[in-house]
Amino acid sequence: MKRLLASMALLFAISSAHASMIWRAVAVDSAQLDGLTKNEELLARTLLATKGDQAINLDKAWHGIHFLLNGTAWKVTSTAGQAVLGGREFGADMGYGPPRVVSKEDVVKVAKALSMITSKELSARYSPKIMEEEDIYPSSTWQQEGPQALKFLLDGYAELLAFYQRAAKNGSMPFRVEFDIR
């Protein structure tokens, strides 16, 4: 496990100039998921090496998007709200808990729910002051960056929506983890 975490940390450290907590997800089919749950090194390689339409990296936008969808820092309060922090745990802790996977059935529901939320609705939910009070990561960004931070979240949301729509269409199941890179 130490080797797995060290490999993941090294790869992300190389690709990131600043220390940060990031969110990454990969869409896999049932057979792939079964193999990943049994092999931690394969899980790490798949998570880190998968590119293109099967992968998404929300970088630091993950927690802000979760807040815009749920109105809370950590609770999941809606079907669309499952997109970032939903799903069931599997495997060993990879930094901030074990990976989580969203079932095929829930992927379809989440994709549909996300598609019904407009950028205008999300913008209305954006409150830099409340987000900093709630310690939404990265907490010092929201008031300082203002409209630019909102644009960052809306761009991330568009990527998240497209990712879930592709996964629903392909019958895939996203699994995700958060990493803290020092």
Backbone as CSV, one residue per row, in Angstrom:
resi,resn,N_x,N_y,N_z,CA_x,CA_y,CA_z,C_x,C_y,C_z
1,MET,0.818,-1.191,0.000,0.000,0.000,0.000,0.866,1.262,0.000
2,LYS,1.962,1.243,0.759,2.844,2.402,0.790,3.409,2.683,-0.596
3,ARG,3.771,1.617,-1.323,4.305,1.779,-2.673,3.245,2.362,-3.596
4,LEU,2.021,1.920,-3.446,0.909,2.430,-4.242,0.717,3.928,-4.005
5,LEU,0.649,4.328,-2.745,0.464,5.743,-2.428,1.660,6.573,-2.883
6,ALA,2.852,6.035,-2.729,4.048,6.762,-3.151,4.047,6.958,-4.661
7,SER,3.663,5.941,-5.406,3.598,6.057,-6.869,2.585,7.112,-7.286
8,MET,1.419,7.094,-6.652,0.377,8.061,-6.997,0.822,9.476,-6.647
9,ALA,1.395,9.637,-5.474,1.849,10.963,-5.050,2.932,11.493,-5.975
10,LEU,3.854,10.652,-6.369,4.928,11.068,-7.262,4.378,11.518,-8.608
11,LEU,3.487,10.743,-9.180,2.919,11.104,-10.474,2.195,12.443,-10.402
12,PHE,1.386,12.630,-9.371,0.663,13.888,-9.264,1.583,15.047,-8.920
13,ALA,2.613,14.805,-8.132,3.561,15.864,-7.792,4.284,16.351,-9.037
14,ILE,4.614,15.432,-9.921,5.284,15.805,-11.162,4.374,16.656,-12.024
15,SER,3.079,16.322,-12.044,2.145,17.029,-12.925,1.568,18.291,-12.300
16,SER,1.869,18.560,-11.052,1.295,19.713,-10.376,2.387,20.520,-9.696
17,ALA,2.414,21.816,-9.975,3.450,22.658,-9.397,3.155,23.021,-7.940
18,HIS,1.890,22.959,-7.540,1.501,23.352,-6.198,0.887,22.168,-5.458
19,ALA,1.048,22.178,-4.145,0.390,21.168,-3.328,-1.103,21.420,-3.353
20,SER,-1.862,20.353,-3.516,-3.305,20.528,-3.559,-4.017,19.208,-3.394
21,MET,-5.277,19.299,-3.072,-6.133,18.137,-3.003,-6.954,18.120,-4.283
22,ILE,-6.856,17.034,-5.034,-7.560,16.955,-6.308,-8.521,15.776,-6.325
23,TRP,-9.465,15.813,-7.240,-10.481,14.779,-7.417,-10.343,14.245,-8.827
24,ARG,-10.253,12.937,-8.947,-10.110,12.297,-10.253,-11.039,11.097,-10.296
25,ALA,-11.670,10.879,-11.453,-12.553,9.727,-11.633,-12.281,9.086,-12.982
26,VAL,-12.533,7.793,-13.040,-12.386,7.006,-14.257,-13.642,6.163,-14.401
27,ALA,-14.179,6.099,-15.617,-15.356,5.272,-15.894,-14.902,3.908,-16.389
28,VAL,-15.390,2.855,-15.738,-15.019,1.488,-16.091,-16.274,0.626,-16.211
29,ASP,-16.135,-0.535,-16.882,-17.269,-1.460,-16.943,-17.191,-2.422,-15.753
30,SER,-18.198,-3.274,-15.621,-18.291,-4.186,-14.469,-17.087,-5.103,-14.355
31,ALA,-16.639,-5.660,-15.484,-15.502,-6.583,-15.463,-14.230,-5.869,-15.005
32,GLN,-14.008,-4.661,-15.516,-12.828,-3.891,-15.102,-12.885,-3.591,-13.607
33,LEU,-14.055,-3.193,-13.129,-14.192,-2.849,-11.720,-13.891,-4.053,-10.849
34,ASP,-14.361,-5.219,-11.237,-14.097,-6.433,-10.468,-12.598,-6.660,-10.345
35,GLY,-11.857,-6.492,-11.435,-10.404,-6.651,-11.393,-9.729,-5.601,-10.531
36,LEU,-10.228,-4.383,-10.583,-9.627,-3.286,-9.818,-9.811,-3.473,-8.323
37,THR,-10.940,-4.045,-7.922,-11.196,-4.231,-6.492,-10.278,-5.287,-5.891
38,LYS,-9.678,-6.111,-6.743,-8.820,-7.193,-6.271,-7.330,-6.873,-6.393
39,ASN,-6.980,-5.754,-7.022,-5.576,-5.474,-7.299,-5.312,-3.978,-7.135
40,GLU,-4.707,-3.599,-6.011,-4.486,-2.180,-5.709,-3.551,-1.504,-6.700
41,GLU,-2.533,-2.213,-7.157,-1.610,-1.598,-8.118,-2.297,-1.344,-9.454
42,LEU,-3.131,-2.293,-9.905,-3.900,-2.103,-11.131,-4.868,-0.936,-10.962
43,LEU,-5.464,-0.825,-9.806,-6.363,0.280,-9.502,-5.629,1.613,-9.661
44,ALA,-4.460,1.736,-9.060,-3.678,2.977,-9.147,-3.267,3.272,-10.577
45,ARG,-2.774,2.259,-11.288,-2.365,2.470,-12.682,-3.544,2.910,-13.534
46,THR,-4.682,2.266,-13.352,-5.876,2.622,-14.128,-6.300,4.049,-13.821
47,LEU,-6.305,4.390,-12.564,-6.716,5.734,-12.156,-5.786,6.795,-12.729
48,LEU,-4.505,6.524,-12.729,-3.537,7.521,-13.153,-3.286,7.535,-14.661
49,ALA,-3.413,6.392,-15.304,-3.051,6.304,-16.721,-4.221,6.522,-17.674
50,THR,-5.442,6.351,-17.206,-6.588,6.491,-18.099,-6.762,7.948,-18.499
51,LYS,-6.932,8.158,-19.773,-7.071,9.524,-20.319,-8.307,9.588,-21.215
52,GLY,-8.554,10.745,-21.767,-9.634,10.915,-22.731,-11.006,10.910,-22.093
53,ASP,-11.978,10.413,-22.840,-13.372,10.456,-22.414,-13.683,9.594,-21.199
54,GLN,-12.809,8.660,-20.866,-13.056,7.765,-19.737,-12.593,8.345,-18.407
55,ALA,-11.929,9.492,-18.433,-11.371,10.044,-17.209,-11.734,11.516,-17.063
56,ILE,-11.760,11.951,-15.826,-11.988,13.364,-15.531,-11.149,13.742,-14.314
57,ASN,-10.620,14.944,-14.340,-9.881,15.495,-13.211,-10.492,16.856,-12.912
58,LEU,-11.217,16.938,-11.818,-11.818,18.217,-11.432,-10.838,19.122,-10.708
59,ASP,-9.626,18.634,-10.503,-8.602,19.409,-9.832,-9.158,19.922,-8.507
60,LYS,-9.047,21.208,-8.247,-9.508,21.777,-6.979,-10.967,22.219,-7.013
61,ALA,-11.634,22.051,-8.138,-13.033,22.495,-8.251,-14.014,21.538,-7.592
62,TRP,-13.595,20.331,-7.271,-14.495,19.277,-6.807,-15.363,19.692,-5.628
63,HIS,-14.775,20.309,-4.611,-15.534,20.620,-3.404,-16.512,21.776,-3.640
64,GLY,-16.087,22.745,-4.423,-16.990,23.848,-4.772,-18.176,23.360,-5.588
65,ILE,-17.935,22.459,-6.527,-19.034,21.893,-7.322,-19.972,21.107,-6.412
66,HIS,-19.402,20.311,-5.514,-20.237,19.574,-4.565,-21.120,20.543,-3.772
67,PHE,-20.528,21.627,-3.299,-21.302,22.612,-2.537,-22.428,23.205,-3.390
68,LEU,-22.136,23.569,-4.630,-23.169,24.145,-5.496,-24.311,23.152,-5.742
69,LEU,-23.998,21.878,-5.800,-25.024,20.859,-6.038,-25.817,20.497,-4.785
70,ASN,-25.197,20.595,-3.618,-25.812,20.110,-2.380,-26.114,21.175,-1.334
71,GLY,-25.409,22.307,-1.395,-25.593,23.334,-0.383,-24.925,23.002,0.946
72,THR,-24.093,21.960,0.957,-23.387,21.551,2.174,-21.943,21.204,1.822
73,ALA,-21.125,21.136,2.850,-19.720,20.798,2.626,-19.533,19.308,2.330
74,TRP,-20.252,18.433,3.025,-19.961,17.009,2.893,-21.185,16.126,2.641
75,LYS,-22.359,16.579,2.968,-23.547,15.736,2.789,-23.982,15.705,1.331
76,VAL,-24.558,14.577,0.949,-25.170,14.431,-0.368,-26.673,14.596,-0.145
77,THR,-27.260,15.628,-0.761,-28.654,15.960,-0.495,-29.584,15.756,-1.687
78,SER,-29.027,15.318,-2.816,-29.858,15.148,-4.007,-29.237,14.112,-4.929
79,THR,-29.987,13.700,-5.923,-29.457,12.755,-6.911,-28.267,13.365,-7.634
80,ALA,-28.392,14.587,-8.109,-27.277,15.259,-8.788,-26.102,15.423,-7.835
81,GLY,-26.402,15.614,-6.566,-25.372,15.798,-5.559,-24.474,14.593,-5.351
82,GLN,-24.877,13.428,-5.843,-24.061,12.216,-5.737,-22.859,12.252,-6.680
83,ALA,-22.856,13.151,-7.639,-21.843,13.167,-8.697,-20.417,13.257,-8.167
84,VAL,-20.191,14.021,-7.127,-18.831,14.235,-6.632,-18.503,13.332,-5.439
85,LEU,-19.366,13.263,-4.444,-19.050,12.524,-3.223,-19.968,11.329,-2.974
86,GLY,-20.727,10.917,-3.968,-21.631,9.784,-3.799,-20.965,8.460,-4.088
87,GLY,-21.769,7.419,-4.125,-21.274,6.083,-4.429,-20.926,5.301,-3.182
88,ARG,-20.479,4.067,-3.418,-20.107,3.186,-2.301,-18.592,2.999,-2.266
89,GLU,-18.063,2.858,-1.068,-16.625,2.657,-0.891,-16.222,1.255,-1.320
90,PHE,-15.004,1.138,-1.841,-14.395,-0.171,-2.086,-12.883,-0.018,-2.000
91,GLY,-12.215,-1.074,-1.618,-10.758,-1.050,-1.580,-10.196,-0.328,-0.371
92,ALA,-8.877,-0.175,-0.406,-8.134,0.426,0.692,-8.120,1.951,0.589
93,ASP,-7.862,2.600,1.711,-7.735,4.049,1.767,-6.620,4.491,0.820
94,MET,-6.910,5.487,-0.022,-5.930,5.962,-0.991,-5.549,7.419,-0.738
95,GLY,-5.704,7.893,0.457,-5.339,9.258,0.775,-6.407,9.935,1.609
96,TYR,-7.573,10.100,1.035,-8.711,10.657,1.751,-9.846,9.658,1.708
97,GLY,-9.570,8.485,2.194,-10.554,7.417,2.213,-10.407,6.511,1.007
98,PRO,-11.174,5.426,1.016,-11.115,4.487,-0.102,-11.773,5.068,-1.346
99,PRO,-11.462,4.489,-2.496,-12.163,4.907,-3.705,-13.662,4.647,-3.535
100,ARG,-14.450,5.335,-4.331,-15.903,5.147,-4.316,-16.350,4.889,-5.745
101,VAL,-17.373,4.068,-5.889,-17.904,3.761,-7.215,-19.402,4.037,-7.224
102,VAL,-19.871,4.571,-8.336,-21.290,4.849,-8.533,-21.847,3.744,-9.430
103,SER,-22.920,3.103,-9.009,-23.504,1.995,-9.768,-24.003,2.469,-11.133
104,LYS,-24.144,1.524,-12.068,-24.651,1.860,-13.407,-26.006,2.532,-13.316
105,GLU,-26.867,1.997,-12.472,-28.219,2.560,-12.327,-28.154,3.999,-11.816
106,ASP,-27.309,4.232,-10.826,-27.186,5.579,-10.271,-26.503,6.529,-11.243
107,VAL,-25.585,6.034,-12.071,-24.935,6.883,-13.072,-25.987,7.481,-13.999
108,VAL,-26.929,6.661,-14.430,-27.994,7.139,-15.319,-28.828,8.203,-14.605
109,LYS,-29.179,7.955,-13.351,-29.980,8.923,-12.584,-29.213,10.229,-12.355
110,VAL,-27.930,10.105,-12.018,-27.109,11.295,-11.761,-26.958,12.107,-13.048
111,ALA,-26.672,11.430,-14.159,-26.503,12.136,-15.438,-27.774,12.905,-15.796
112,LYS,-28.916,12.284,-15.607,-30.194,12.952,-15.912,-30.411,14.151,-14.978
113,ALA,-30.154,13.953,-13.701,-30.341,15.045,-12.731,-29.382,16.202,-13.009
114,LEU,-28.138,15.890,-13.335,-27.167,16.949,-13.648,-27.603,17.741,-14.882
115,SER,-28.144,17.043,-15.865,-28.536,17.712,-17.112,-29.687,18.697,-16.918
116,MET,-30.376,18.586,-15.811,-31.513,19.479,-15.540,-31.105,20.740,-14.780
117,ILE,-29.845,20.831,-14.392,-29.356,21.990,-13.634,-28.600,22.915,-14.581
118,THR,-29.008,24.161,-14.592,-28.387,25.135,-15.495,-27.239,25.885,-14.807
119,SER,-26.400,26.466,-15.626,-25.318,27.306,-15.104,-25.894,28.479,-14.312
120,LYS,-27.032,28.981,-14.751,-27.682,30.087,-14.044,-28.081,29.668,-12.629
121,GLU,-28.623,28.449,-12.489,-28.990,27.950,-11.159,-27.760,27.791,-10.272
122,LEU,-26.698,27.228,-10.833,-25.475,27.054,-10.056,-24.881,28.400,-9.658
123,SER,-24.922,29.350,-10.572,-24.397,30.695,-10.280,-25.164,31.339,-9.128
124,ALA,-26.475,31.101,-9.081,-27.289,31.661,-7.999,-26.932,31.044,-6.649
125,ARG,-26.405,29.840,-6.659,-26.022,29.146,-5.425,-24.610,29.513,-4.960
126,TYR,-23.880,30.214,-5.806,-22.494,30.563,-5.501,-22.457,31.701,-4.486
127,SER,-21.862,31.429,-3.336,-21.745,32.426,-2.280,-20.344,32.328,-1.671
128,PRO,-19.407,33.153,-2.171,-18.031,33.067,-1.666,-17.929,33.152,-0.145
129,LYS,-18.720,34.030,0.458,-18.653,34.204,1.914,-19.073,32.921,2.626
130,ILE,-20.194,32.347,2.226,-20.671,31.113,2.856,-19.709,29.958,2.575
131,MET,-19.192,29.904,1.363,-18.272,28.814,1.016,-17.009,28.862,1.876
132,GLU,-16.528,30.049,2.159,-15.361,30.155,3.032,-15.733,29.844,4.481
133,GLU,-16.921,30.278,4.907,-17.381,29.943,6.257,-17.536,28.434,6.427
134,GLU,-17.993,27.754,5.386,-18.186,26.301,5.418,-16.893,25.538,5.146
135,ASP,-15.806,26.254,4.914,-14.488,25.673,4.646,-14.505,24.788,3.396
136,ILE,-15.126,25.298,2.337,-15.151,24.589,1.059,-13.765,24.746,0.432
137,TYR,-13.141,23.616,0.148,-11.774,23.596,-0.380,-11.733,24.166,-1.790
138,PRO,-10.709,24.921,-2.135,-9.701,25.581,-1.299,-10.293,26.843,-0.682
139,SER,-10.416,26.855,0.612,-11.253,27.825,1.324,-10.858,29.289,1.176
140,SER,-9.637,29.603,0.905,-9.255,31.017,0.790,-9.479,31.574,-0.618
141,THR,-9.952,30.757,-1.520,-10.072,31.142,-2.927,-11.330,31.918,-3.264
142,TRP,-12.448,31.576,-2.677,-13.749,32.014,-3.174,-13.929,33.520,-3.149
143,GLN,-13.658,34.171,-2.016,-13.814,35.627,-1.963,-12.692,36.332,-2.716
144,GLN,-11.513,35.785,-2.631,-10.355,36.395,-3.287,-10.518,36.390,-4.811
145,GLU,-10.970,35.291,-5.364,-11.081,35.147,-6.822,-12.439,35.546,-7.378
146,GLY,-13.477,35.528,-6.554,-14.804,35.976,-6.959,-15.320,35.361,-8.249
147,PRO,-15.614,36.185,-9.269,-16.186,35.696,-10.522,-15.301,34.680,-11.251
148,GLN,-13.993,34.814,-11.123,-13.087,33.839,-11.767,-13.239,32.454,-11.136
149,ALA,-13.433,32.413,-9.824,-13.633,31.133,-9.137,-14.960,30.505,-9.580
150,LEU,-15.982,31.315,-9.744,-17.260,30.792,-10.238,-17.094,30.221,-11.644
151,LYS,-16.375,30.899,-12.505,-16.137,30.389,-13.857,-15.406,29.048,-13.798
152,PHE,-14.418,28.938,-12.912,-13.683,27.695,-12.712,-14.641,26.559,-12.329
153,LEU,-15.573,26.848,-11.421,-16.539,25.834,-10.989,-17.508,25.465,-12.118
154,LEU,-17.982,26.450,-12.849,-18.923,26.174,-13.943,-18.250,25.380,-15.059
155,ASP,-16.993,25.680,-15.347,-16.252,24.899,-16.347,-16.099,23.453,-15.871
156,GLY,-15.765,23.280,-14.612,-15.642,21.934,-14.042,-16.963,21.194,-14.060
157,TYR,-18.039,21.924,-13.771,-19.367,21.312,-13.794,-19.717,20.820,-15.204
158,ALA,-19.405,21.602,-16.208,-19.673,21.193,-17.595,-18.911,19.908,-17.926
159,GLU,-17.676,19.805,-17.472,-16.887,18.582,-17.682,-17.504,17.400,-16.933
160,LEU,-17.954,17.641,-15.704,-18.568,16.593,-14.896,-19.855,16.087,-15.548
161,LEU,-20.674,16.997,-16.028,-21.913,16.622,-16.715,-21.602,15.760,-17.939
162,ALA,-20.670,16.192,-18.761,-20.305,15.436,-19.965,-19.759,14.054,-19.595
163,PHE,-18.964,13.986,-18.540,-18.397,12.713,-18.088,-19.515,11.748,-17.689
164,TYR,-20.458,12.218,-16.879,-21.561,11.354,-16.453,-22.455,10.969,-17.623
165,GLN,-22.681,11.871,-18.550,-23.493,11.528,-19.713,-22.827,10.437,-20.551
166,ARG,-21.514,10.538,-20.747,-20.790,9.489,-21.487,-20.847,8.162,-20.741
167,ALA,-20.636,8.205,-19.431,-20.655,6.978,-18.636,-22.042,6.331,-18.685
168,ALA,-23.098,7.127,-18.619,-24.457,6.588,-18.692,-24.708,5.949,-20.049
169,LYS,-24.285,6.618,-21.100,-24.467,6.106,-22.460,-23.710,4.798,-22.669
170,ASN,-22.511,4.698,-22.087,-21.657,3.522,-22.263,-21.913,2.413,-21.243
171,GLY,-22.797,2.668,-20.273,-23.044,1.674,-19.233,-21.869,1.506,-18.291
172,SER,-21.091,2.571,-18.120,-19.904,2.534,-17.265,-20.227,2.974,-15.850
173,MET,-19.295,2.666,-14.962,-19.422,3.060,-13.565,-18.210,3.884,-13.176
174,PRO,-18.390,5.151,-12.863,-17.260,5.967,-12.425,-16.777,5.552,-11.037
175,PHE,-15.468,5.457,-10.886,-14.913,5.349,-9.547,-13.988,6.535,-9.381
176,ARG,-13.925,7.033,-8.159,-13.162,8.249,-7.936,-12.434,8.189,-6.606
177,VAL,-11.417,9.044,-6.526,-10.676,9.234,-5.278,-10.258,10.694,-5.184
178,GLU,-9.944,11.120,-3.982,-9.325,12.423,-3.771,-7.903,12.172,-3.303
179,PHE,-7.000,13.024,-3.728,-5.592,12.914,-3.335,-5.143,14.227,-2.742
180,ASP,-4.256,14.128,-1.784,-3.606,15.306,-1.228,-2.155,15.230,-1.653
181,ILE,-1.731,16.171,-2.475,-0.370,16.189,-2.967,0.422,17.230,-2.203
182,ARG,1.468,16.813,-1.587,2.310,17.737,-0.804,3.579,18.029,-1.555
